[in-house]
PDB file of C-alpha atoms in Angstrom:
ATOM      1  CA  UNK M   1       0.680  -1.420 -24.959  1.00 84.00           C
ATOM      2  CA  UNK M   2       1.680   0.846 -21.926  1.00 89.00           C
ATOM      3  CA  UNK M   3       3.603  -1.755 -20.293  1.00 94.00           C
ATOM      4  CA  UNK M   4       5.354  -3.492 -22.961  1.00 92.00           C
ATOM      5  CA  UNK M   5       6.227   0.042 -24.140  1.00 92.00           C
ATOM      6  CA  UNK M   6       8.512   0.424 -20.675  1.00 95.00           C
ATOM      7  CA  UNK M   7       9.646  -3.100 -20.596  1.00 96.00           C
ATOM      8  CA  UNK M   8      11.090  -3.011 -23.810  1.00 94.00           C
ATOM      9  CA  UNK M   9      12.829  -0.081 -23.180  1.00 94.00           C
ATOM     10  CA  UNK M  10      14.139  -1.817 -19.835  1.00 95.00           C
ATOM     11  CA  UNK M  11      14.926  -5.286 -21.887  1.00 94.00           C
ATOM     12  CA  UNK M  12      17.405  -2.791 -23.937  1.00 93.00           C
ATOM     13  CA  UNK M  13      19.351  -1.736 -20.849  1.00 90.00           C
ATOM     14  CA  UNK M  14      20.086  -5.334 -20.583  1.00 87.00           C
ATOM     15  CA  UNK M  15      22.014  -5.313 -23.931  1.00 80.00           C
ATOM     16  CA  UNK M  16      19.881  -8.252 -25.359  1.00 91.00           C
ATOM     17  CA  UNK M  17      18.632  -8.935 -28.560  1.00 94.00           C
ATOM     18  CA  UNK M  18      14.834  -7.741 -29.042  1.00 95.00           C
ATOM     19  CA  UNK M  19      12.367  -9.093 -31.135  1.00 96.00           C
ATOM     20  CA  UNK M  20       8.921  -8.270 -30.905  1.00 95.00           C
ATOM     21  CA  UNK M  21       5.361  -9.160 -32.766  1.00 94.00           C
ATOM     22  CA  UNK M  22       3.740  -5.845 -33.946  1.00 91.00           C
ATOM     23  CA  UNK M  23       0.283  -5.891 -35.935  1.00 87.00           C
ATOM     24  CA  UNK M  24       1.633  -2.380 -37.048  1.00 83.00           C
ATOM     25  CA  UNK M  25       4.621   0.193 -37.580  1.00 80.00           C
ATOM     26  CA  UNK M  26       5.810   0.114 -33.926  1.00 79.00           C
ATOM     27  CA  UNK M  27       7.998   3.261 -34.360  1.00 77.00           C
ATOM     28  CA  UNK M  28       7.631   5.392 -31.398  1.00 82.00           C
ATOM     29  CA  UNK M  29       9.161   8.285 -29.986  1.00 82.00           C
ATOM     30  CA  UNK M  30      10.141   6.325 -26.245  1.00 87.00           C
ATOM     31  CA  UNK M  31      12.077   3.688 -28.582  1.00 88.00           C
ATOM     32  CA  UNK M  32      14.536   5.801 -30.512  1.00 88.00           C
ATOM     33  CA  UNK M  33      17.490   4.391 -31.043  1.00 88.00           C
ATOM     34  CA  UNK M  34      16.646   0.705 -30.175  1.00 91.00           C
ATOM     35  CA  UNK M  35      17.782  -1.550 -32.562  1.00 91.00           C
ATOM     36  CA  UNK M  36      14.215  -4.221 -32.719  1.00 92.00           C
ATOM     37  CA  UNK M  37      13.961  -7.003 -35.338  1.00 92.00           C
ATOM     38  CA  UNK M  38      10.234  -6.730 -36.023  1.00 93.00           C
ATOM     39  CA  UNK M  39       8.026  -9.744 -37.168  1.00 95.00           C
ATOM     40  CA  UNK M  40       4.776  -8.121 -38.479  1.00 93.00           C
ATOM     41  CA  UNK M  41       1.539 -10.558 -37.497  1.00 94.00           C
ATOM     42  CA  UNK M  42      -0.577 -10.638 -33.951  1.00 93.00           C
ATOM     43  CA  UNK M  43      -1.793 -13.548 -32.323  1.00 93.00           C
ATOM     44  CA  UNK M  44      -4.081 -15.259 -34.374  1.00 92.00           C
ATOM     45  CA  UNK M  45      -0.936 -15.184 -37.273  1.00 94.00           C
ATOM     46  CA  UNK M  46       0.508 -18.377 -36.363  1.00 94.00           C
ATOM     47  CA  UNK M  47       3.508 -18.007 -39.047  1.00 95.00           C
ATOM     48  CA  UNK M  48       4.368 -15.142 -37.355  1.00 96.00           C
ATOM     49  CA  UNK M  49       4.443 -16.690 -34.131  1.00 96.00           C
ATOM     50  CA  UNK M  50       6.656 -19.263 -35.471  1.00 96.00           C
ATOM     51  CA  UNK M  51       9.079 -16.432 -36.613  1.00 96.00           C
ATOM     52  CA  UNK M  52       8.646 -14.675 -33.173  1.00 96.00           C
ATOM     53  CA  UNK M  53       9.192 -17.600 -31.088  1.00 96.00           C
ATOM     54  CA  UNK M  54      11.863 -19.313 -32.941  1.00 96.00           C
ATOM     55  CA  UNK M  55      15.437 -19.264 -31.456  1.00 94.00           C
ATOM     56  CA  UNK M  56      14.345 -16.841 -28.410  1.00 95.00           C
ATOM     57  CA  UNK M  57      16.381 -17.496 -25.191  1.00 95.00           C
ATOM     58  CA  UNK M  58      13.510 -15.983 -23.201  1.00 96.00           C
ATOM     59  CA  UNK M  59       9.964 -14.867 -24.396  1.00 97.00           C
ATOM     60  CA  UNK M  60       8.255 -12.207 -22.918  1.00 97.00           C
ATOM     61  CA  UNK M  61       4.142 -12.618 -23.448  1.00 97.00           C
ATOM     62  CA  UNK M  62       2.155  -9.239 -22.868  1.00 94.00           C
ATOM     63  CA  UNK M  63      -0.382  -8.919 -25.522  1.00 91.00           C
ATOM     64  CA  UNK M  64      -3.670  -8.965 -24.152  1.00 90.00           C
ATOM     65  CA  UNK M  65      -7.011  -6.837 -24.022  1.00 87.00           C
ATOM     66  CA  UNK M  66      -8.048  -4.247 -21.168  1.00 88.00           C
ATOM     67  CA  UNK M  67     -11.182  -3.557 -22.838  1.00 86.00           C
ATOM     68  CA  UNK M  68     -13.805  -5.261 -25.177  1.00 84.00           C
ATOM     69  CA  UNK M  69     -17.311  -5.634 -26.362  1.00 83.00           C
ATOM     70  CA  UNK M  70     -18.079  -8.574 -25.355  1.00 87.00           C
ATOM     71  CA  UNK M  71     -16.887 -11.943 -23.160  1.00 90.00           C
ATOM     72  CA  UNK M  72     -15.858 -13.455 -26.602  1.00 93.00           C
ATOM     73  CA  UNK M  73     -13.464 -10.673 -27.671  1.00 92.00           C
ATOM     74  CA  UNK M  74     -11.677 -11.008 -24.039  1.00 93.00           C
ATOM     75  CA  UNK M  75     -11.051 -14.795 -24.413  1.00 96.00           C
ATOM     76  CA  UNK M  76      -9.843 -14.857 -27.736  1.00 96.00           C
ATOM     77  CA  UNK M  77      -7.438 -12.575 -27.149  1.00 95.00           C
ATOM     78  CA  UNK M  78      -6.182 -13.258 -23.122  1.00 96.00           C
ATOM     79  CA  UNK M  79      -7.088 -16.964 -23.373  1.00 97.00           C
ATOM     80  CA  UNK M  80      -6.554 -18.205 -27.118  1.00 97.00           C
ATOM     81  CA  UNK M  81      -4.087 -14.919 -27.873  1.00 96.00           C
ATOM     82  CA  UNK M  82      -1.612 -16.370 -24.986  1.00 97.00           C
ATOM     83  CA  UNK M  83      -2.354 -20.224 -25.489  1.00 97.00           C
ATOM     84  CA  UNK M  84      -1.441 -19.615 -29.075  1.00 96.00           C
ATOM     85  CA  UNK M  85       1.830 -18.215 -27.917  1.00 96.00           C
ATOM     86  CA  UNK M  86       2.882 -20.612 -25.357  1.00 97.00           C
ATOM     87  CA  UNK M  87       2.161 -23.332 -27.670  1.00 96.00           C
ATOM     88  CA  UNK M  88       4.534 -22.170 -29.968  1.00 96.00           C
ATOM     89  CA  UNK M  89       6.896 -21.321 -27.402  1.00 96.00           C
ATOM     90  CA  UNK M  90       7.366 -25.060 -26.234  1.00 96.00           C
ATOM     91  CA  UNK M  91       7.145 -26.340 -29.804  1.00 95.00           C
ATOM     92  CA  UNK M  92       9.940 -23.843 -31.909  1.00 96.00           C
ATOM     93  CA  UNK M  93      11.631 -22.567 -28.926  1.00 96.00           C
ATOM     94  CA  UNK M  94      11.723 -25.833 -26.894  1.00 95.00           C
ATOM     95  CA  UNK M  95      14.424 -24.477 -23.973  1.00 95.00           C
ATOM     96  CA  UNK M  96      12.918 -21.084 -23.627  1.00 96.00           C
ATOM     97  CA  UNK M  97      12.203 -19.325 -20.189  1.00 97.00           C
ATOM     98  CA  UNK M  98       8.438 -17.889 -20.495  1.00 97.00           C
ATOM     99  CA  UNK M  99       7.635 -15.014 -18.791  1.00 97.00           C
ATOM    100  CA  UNK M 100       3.634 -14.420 -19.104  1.00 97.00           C
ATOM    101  CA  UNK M 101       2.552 -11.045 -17.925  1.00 96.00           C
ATOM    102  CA  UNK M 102      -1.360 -11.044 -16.536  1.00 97.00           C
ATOM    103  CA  UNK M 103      -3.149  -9.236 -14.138  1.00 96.00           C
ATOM    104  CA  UNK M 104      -3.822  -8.895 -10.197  1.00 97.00           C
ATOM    105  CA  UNK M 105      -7.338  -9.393 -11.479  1.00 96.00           C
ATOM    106  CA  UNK M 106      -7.174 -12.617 -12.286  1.00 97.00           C
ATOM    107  CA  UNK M 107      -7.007 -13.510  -8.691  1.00 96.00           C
ATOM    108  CA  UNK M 108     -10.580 -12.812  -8.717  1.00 97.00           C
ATOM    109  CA  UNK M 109     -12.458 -14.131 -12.154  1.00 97.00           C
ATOM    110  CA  UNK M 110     -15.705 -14.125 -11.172  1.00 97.00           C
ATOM    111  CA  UNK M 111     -15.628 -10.409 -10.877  1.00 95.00           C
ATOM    112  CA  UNK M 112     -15.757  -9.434 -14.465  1.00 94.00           C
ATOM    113  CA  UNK M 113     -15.057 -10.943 -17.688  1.00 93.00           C
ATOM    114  CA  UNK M 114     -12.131  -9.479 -17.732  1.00 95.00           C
ATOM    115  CA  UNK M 115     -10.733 -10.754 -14.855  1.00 96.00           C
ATOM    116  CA  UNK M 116     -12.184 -14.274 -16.033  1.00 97.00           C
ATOM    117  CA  UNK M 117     -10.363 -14.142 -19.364  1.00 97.00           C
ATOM    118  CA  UNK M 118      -6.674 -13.527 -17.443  1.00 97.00           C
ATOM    119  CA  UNK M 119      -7.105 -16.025 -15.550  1.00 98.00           C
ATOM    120  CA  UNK M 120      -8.120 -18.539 -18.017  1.00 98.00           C
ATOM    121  CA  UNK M 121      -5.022 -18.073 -20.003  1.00 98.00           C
ATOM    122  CA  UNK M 122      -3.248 -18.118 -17.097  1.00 98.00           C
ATOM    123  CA  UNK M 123      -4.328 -21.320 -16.312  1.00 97.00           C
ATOM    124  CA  UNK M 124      -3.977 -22.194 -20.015  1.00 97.00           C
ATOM    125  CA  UNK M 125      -0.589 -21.430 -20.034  1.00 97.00           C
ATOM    126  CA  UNK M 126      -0.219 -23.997 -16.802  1.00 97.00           C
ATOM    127  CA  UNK M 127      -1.380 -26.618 -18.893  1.00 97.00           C
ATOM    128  CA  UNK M 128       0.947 -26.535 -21.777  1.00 97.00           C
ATOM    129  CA  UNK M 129       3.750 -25.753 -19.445  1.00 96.00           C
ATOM    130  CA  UNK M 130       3.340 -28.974 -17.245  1.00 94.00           C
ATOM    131  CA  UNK M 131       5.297 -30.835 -19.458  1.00 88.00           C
ATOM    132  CA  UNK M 132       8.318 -28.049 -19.212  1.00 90.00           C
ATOM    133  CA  UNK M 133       8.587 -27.466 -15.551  1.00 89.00           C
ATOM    134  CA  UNK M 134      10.800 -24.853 -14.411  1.00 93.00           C
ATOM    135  CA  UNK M 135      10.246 -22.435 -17.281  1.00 95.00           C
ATOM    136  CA  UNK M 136       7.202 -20.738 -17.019  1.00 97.00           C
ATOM    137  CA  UNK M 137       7.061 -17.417 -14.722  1.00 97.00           C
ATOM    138  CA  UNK M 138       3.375 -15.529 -14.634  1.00 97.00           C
ATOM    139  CA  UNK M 139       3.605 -12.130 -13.378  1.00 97.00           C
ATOM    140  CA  UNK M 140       0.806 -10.725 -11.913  1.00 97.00           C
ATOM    141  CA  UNK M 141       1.146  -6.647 -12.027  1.00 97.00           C
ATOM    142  CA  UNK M 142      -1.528  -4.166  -9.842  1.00 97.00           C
ATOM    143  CA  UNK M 143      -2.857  -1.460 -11.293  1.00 95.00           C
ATOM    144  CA  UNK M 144      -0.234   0.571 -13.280  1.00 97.00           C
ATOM    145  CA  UNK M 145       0.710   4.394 -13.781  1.00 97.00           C
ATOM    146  CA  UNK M 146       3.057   6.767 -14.916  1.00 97.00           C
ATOM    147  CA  UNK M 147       4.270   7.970 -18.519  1.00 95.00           C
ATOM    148  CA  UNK M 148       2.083   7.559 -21.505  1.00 94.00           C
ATOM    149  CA  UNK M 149      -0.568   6.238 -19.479  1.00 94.00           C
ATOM    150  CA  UNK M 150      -4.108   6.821 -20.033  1.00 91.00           C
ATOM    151  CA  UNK M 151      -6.251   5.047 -17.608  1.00 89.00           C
ATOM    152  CA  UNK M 152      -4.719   6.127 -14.546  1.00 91.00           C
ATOM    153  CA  UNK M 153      -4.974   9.194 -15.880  1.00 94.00           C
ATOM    154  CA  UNK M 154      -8.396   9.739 -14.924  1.00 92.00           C
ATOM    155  CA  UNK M 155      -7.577   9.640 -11.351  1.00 94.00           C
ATOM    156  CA  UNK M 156      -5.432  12.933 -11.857  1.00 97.00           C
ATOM    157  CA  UNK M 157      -7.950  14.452 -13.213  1.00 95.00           C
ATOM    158  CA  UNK M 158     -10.903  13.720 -10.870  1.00 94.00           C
ATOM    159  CA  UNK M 159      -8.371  15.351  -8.152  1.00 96.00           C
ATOM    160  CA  UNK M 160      -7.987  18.596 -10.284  1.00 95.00           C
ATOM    161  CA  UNK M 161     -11.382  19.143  -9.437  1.00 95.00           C
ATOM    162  CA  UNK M 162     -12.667  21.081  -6.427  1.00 95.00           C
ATOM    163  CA  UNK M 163     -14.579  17.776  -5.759  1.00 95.00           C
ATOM    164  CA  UNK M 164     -13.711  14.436  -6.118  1.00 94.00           C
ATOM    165  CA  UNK M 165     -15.391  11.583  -5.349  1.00 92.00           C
ATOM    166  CA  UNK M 166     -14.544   8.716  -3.405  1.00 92.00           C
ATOM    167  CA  UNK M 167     -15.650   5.001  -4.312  1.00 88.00           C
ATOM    168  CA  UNK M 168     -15.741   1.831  -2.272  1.00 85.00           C
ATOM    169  CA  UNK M 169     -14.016   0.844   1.084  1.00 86.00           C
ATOM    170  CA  UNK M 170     -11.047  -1.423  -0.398  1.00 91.00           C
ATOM    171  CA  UNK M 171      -7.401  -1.224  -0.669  1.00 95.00           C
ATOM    172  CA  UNK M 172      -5.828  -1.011  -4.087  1.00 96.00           C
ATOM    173  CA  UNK M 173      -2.085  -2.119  -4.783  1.00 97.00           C
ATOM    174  CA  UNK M 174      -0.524  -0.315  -7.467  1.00 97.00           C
ATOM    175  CA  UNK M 175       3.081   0.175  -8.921  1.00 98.00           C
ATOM    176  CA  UNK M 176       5.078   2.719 -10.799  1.00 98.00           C
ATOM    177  CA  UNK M 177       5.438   1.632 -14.676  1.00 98.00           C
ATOM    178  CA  UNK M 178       9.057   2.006 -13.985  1.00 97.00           C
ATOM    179  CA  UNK M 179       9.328  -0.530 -11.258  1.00 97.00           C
ATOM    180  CA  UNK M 180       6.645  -2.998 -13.279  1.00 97.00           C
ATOM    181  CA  UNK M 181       8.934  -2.858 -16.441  1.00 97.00           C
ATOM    182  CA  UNK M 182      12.527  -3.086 -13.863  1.00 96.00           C
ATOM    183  CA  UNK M 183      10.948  -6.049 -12.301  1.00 96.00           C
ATOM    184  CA  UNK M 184       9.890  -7.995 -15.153  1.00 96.00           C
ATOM    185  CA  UNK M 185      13.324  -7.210 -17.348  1.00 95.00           C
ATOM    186  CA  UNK M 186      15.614  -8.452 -14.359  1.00 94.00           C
ATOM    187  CA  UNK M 187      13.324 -11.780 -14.296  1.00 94.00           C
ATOM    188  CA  UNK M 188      13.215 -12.489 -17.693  1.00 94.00           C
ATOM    189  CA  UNK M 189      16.954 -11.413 -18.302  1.00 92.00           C
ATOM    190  CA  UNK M 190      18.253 -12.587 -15.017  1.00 85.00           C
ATOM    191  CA  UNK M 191      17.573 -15.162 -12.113  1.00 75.00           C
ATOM    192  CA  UNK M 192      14.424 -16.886 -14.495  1.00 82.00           C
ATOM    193  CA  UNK M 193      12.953 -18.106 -11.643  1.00 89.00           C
ATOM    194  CA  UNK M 194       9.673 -19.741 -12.475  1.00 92.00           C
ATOM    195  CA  UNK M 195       6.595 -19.759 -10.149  1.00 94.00           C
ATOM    196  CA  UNK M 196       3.872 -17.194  -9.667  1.00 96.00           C
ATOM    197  CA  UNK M 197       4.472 -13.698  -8.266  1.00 96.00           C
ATOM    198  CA  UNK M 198       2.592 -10.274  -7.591  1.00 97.00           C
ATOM    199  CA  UNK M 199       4.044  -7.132  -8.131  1.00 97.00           C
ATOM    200  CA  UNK M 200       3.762  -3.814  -5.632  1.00 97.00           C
ATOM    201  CA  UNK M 201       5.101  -0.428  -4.940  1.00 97.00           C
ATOM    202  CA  UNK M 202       6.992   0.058  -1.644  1.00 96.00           C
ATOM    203  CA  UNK M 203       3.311  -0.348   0.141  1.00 97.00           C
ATOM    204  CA  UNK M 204       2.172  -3.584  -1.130  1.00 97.00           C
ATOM    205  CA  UNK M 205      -0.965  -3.729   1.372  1.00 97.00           C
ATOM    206  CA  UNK M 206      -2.346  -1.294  -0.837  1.00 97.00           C
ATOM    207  CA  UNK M 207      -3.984   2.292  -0.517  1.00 97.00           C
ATOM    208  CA  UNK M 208      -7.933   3.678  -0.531  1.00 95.00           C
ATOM    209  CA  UNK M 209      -8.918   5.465  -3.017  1.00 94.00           C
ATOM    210  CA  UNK M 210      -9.533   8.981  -0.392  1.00 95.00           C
ATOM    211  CA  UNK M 211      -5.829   8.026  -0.403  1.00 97.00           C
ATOM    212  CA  UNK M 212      -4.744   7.941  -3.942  1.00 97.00           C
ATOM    213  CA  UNK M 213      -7.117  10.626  -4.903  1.00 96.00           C
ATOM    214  CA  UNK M 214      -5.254  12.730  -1.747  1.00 97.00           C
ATOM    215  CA  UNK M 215      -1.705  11.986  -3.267  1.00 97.00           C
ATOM    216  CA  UNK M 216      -2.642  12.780  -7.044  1.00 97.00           C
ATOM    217  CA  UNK M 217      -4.017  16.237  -5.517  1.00 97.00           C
ATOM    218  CA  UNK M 218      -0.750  16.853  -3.404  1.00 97.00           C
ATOM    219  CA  UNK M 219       1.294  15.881  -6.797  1.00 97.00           C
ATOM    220  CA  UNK M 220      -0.991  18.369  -8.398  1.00 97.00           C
ATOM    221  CA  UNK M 221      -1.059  21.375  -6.130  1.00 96.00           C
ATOM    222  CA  UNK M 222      -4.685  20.669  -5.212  1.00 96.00           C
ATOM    223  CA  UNK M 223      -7.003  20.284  -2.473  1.00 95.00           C
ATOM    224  CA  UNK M 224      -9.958  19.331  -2.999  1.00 96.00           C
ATOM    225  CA  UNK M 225     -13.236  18.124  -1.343  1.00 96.00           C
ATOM    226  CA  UNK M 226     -13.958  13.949  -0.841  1.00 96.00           C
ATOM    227  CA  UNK M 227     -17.314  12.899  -1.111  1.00 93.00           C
ATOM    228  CA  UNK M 228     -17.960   9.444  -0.846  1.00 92.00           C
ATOM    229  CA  UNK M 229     -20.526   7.909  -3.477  1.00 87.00           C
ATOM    230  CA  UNK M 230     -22.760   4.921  -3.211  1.00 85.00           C
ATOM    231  CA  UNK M 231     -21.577   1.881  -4.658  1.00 81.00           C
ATOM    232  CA  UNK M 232     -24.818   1.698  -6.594  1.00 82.00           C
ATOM    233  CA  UNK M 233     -24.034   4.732  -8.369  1.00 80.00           C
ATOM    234  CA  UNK M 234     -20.709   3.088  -9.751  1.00 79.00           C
ATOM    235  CA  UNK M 235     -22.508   0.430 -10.614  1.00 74.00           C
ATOM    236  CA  UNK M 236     -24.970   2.106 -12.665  1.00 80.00           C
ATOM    237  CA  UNK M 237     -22.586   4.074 -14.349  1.00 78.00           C
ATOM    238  CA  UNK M 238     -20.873   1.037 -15.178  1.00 74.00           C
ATOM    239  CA  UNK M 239     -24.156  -0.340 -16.511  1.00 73.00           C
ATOM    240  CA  UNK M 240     -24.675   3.004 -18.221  1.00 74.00           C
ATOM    241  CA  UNK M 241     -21.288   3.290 -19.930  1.00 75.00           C
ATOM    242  CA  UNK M 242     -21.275  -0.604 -20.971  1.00 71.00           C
ATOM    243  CA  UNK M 243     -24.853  -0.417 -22.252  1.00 69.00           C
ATOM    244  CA  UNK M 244     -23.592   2.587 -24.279  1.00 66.00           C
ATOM    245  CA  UNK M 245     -20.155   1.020 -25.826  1.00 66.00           C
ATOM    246  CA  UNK M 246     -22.705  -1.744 -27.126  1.00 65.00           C
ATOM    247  CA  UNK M 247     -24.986   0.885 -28.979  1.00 64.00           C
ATOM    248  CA  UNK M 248     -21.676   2.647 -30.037  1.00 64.00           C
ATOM    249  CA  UNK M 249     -19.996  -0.583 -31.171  1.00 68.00           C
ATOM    250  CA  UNK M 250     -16.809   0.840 -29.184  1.00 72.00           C
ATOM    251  CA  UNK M 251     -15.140  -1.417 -26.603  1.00 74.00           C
ATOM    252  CA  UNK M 252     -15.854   0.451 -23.070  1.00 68.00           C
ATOM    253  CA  UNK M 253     -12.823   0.941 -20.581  1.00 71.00           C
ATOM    254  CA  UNK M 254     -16.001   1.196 -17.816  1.00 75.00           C
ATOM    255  CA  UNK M 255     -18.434  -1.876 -17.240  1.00 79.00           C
ATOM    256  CA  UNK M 256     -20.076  -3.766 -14.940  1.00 82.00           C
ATOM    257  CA  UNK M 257     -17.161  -5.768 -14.225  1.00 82.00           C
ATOM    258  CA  UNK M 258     -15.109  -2.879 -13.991  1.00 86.00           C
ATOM    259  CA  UNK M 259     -17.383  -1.494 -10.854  1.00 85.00           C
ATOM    260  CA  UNK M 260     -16.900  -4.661  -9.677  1.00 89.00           C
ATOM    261  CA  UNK M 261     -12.944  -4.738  -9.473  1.00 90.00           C
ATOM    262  CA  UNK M 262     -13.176  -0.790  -8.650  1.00 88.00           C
ATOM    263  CA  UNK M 263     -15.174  -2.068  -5.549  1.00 89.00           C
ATOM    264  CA  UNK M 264     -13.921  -5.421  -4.503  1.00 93.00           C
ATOM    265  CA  UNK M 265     -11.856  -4.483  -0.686  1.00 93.00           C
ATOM    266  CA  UNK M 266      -8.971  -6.560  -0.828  1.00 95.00           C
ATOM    267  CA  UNK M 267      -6.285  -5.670  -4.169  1.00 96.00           C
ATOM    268  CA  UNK M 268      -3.959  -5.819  -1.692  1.00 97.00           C
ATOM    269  CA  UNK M 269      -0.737  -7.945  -2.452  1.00 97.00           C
ATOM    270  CA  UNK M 270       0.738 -10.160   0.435  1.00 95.00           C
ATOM    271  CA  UNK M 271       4.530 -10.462   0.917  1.00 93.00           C
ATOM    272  CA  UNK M 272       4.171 -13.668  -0.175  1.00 93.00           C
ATOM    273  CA  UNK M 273       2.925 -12.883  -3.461  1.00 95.00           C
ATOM    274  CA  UNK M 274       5.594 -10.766  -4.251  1.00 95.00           C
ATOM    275  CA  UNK M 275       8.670 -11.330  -6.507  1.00 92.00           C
ATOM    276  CA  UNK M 276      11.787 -12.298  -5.063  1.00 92.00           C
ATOM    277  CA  UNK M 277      13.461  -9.499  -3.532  1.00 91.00           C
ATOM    278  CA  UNK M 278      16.460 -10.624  -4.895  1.00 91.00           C
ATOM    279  CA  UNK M 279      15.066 -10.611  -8.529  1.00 92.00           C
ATOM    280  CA  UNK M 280      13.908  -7.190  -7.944  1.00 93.00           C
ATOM    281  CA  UNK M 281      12.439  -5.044  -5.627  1.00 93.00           C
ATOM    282  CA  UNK M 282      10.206  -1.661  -6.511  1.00 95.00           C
ATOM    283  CA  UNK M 283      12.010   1.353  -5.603  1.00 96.00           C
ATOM    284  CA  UNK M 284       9.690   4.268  -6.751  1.00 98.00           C
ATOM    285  CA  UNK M 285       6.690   5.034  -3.557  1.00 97.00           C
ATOM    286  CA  UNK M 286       3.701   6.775  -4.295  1.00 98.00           C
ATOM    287  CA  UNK M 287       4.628  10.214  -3.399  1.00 97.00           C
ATOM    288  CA  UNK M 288       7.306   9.875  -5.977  1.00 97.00           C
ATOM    289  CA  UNK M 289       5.885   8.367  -8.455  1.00 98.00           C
ATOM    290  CA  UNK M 290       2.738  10.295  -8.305  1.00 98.00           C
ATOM    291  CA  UNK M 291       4.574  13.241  -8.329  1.00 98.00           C
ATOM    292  CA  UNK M 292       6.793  12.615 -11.201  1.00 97.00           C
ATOM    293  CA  UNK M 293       3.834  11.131 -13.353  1.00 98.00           C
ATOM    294  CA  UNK M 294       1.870  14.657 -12.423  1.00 97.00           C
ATOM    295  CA  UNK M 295       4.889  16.456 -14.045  1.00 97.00           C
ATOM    296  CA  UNK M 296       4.904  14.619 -16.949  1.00 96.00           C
ATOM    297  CA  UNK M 297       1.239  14.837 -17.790  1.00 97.00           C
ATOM    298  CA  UNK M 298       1.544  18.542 -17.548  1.00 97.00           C
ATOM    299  CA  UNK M 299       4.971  18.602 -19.815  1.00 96.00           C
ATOM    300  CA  UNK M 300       3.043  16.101 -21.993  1.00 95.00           C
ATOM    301  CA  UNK M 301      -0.338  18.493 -22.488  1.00 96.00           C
ATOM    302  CA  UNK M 302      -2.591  15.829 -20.595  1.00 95.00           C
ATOM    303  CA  UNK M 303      -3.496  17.794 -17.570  1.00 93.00           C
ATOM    304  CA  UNK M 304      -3.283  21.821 -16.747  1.00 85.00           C
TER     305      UNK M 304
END
């Protein structure tokens, strides 16, 4: 996935050994050069989560599903897909530190079946680790941009446009993929301080979507026109485009759930969530980050 793609690359700083569980080749281009012992399976293969788990010093969970069908397909892969894992975890790699990477989401299930599905193998993951106090850490990122990332990616290109529209009255807490993968490395590799903790860019109450659309244009050279939308139009469309993934048999990124999140008014994340400052602190703001991400979407073909 997008993250694990920049954690793993920030795990190899560290000079540590790397294992990972890949359902396919995992050669990619952002990886070249380091060294991975591969165990081929995904999480319903629980031989291969034997072979993943076995030995580890620290084990890094953050396989899960952004978008499905169905209620079903979320929950058997972000509830069973990470109970699977942490059993195996306590039982073949007994003095492990667990690091379980969810969602800012799950602080509100009962928004979308998403949301529901992180948090229930969040809470699953509670459970199992009871018995091993001290060694489970869930991290709990915003939403997520920069390089090779395609969902964020839509917000770039809505502020192309000479008009862009503008969507609920919340703030939204986001982070650099950078930061995200820094922050998660140095706990994992580092203090292993267990507990649960939000991450955050250098603004962690969050921004408005006039704002982020306003910054993407500024990283982009444009200027164009806000026009606030009902919030029954995004939730139509969100009925629209989920209706349509079922008639298409294609898992939609957009739902129901999804207008939901888009328009809940508080994704902000309070110091208090946060990680440890001295485990690691976010470095990149959003006029950096934005900009840099702008210039790599453009080097990388994805925007004009």
């Amino acid at each position: 996935g997008f993250l694990g793609l920049h954690v793993v690359k920030a795990l190899a700083r560290s000079d540590v050994q790397i294992r990972i569980l890949a359902r396919r080749d995992p050669t990619h281009a952002f990886w070249r050069g380091i060294p991975l012992d591969v165990v081929a399976g995904d999480l319903e293969d629980r031989s291969a989560l034997e072979r993943l788990t076995t030995g580890a010093d620290t084990i890094v969970h953050m396989a899960g599903l952004i978008k499905a069908r169905n209620r079903a397909e979320f929950m058997r892969v972000n509830l069973d897909g990470a109970r699977a894992v942490a059993e195996r975890a306590v039982r073949h790699a007994p003095d492990a530190f667990f690091v379980a990477t969810s969602s800012l989401a799950a602080r509100e299930p009962q928004l979308s079946p998403y949301a529901a599905s992180k948090r229930a193998g969040e809470d699953a993951m509670r459970d199992i680790f009871s018995r091993k106090p001290g060694q489970l850490a869930i991290v709990r990122p915003p939403a997520i941009y920069g390089p090779w990332d395609r969902e964020t990616l839509t917000i770039f290109k809505a502020a192309s446009h000479a008009i862009a529209p503008v969507f609920g009255n919340g703030r939204i807490a986001i982070i650099h993929v950078d930061d995200a993968a820094a922050a998660i490395a140095s706990l994992a590799t580092g203090a292993k301080d267990s507990g649960d903790y939000a991450l955050a860019d250098t603004n962690p109450a969050g921004y408005s979507t006039a704002e982020l659309l306003r910054e993407a244009a500024r990283a982009l050279g444009k200027n164009p026109r806000l026009i606030r939308v009902p919030s029954s139009a995004l939730a139509m469309a969100g009925l629209v485009s989920q209706a349509w993934g079922s008639l298409s048999r294609q898992p939609p990124i957009f739902t129901r759930g999804k207008a939901r999140e888009i328009l809940h008014p508080d994704w902000s994340v309070a110091p208090s969530e946060l990680l440890p400052a001295a485990i690691y602190h976010s470095k990149i703001g959003i006029r950096e980050g934005f900009a840099s991400t702008a210039a790599w979407y453009r080097a990388a073909g994805w925007l004009r």
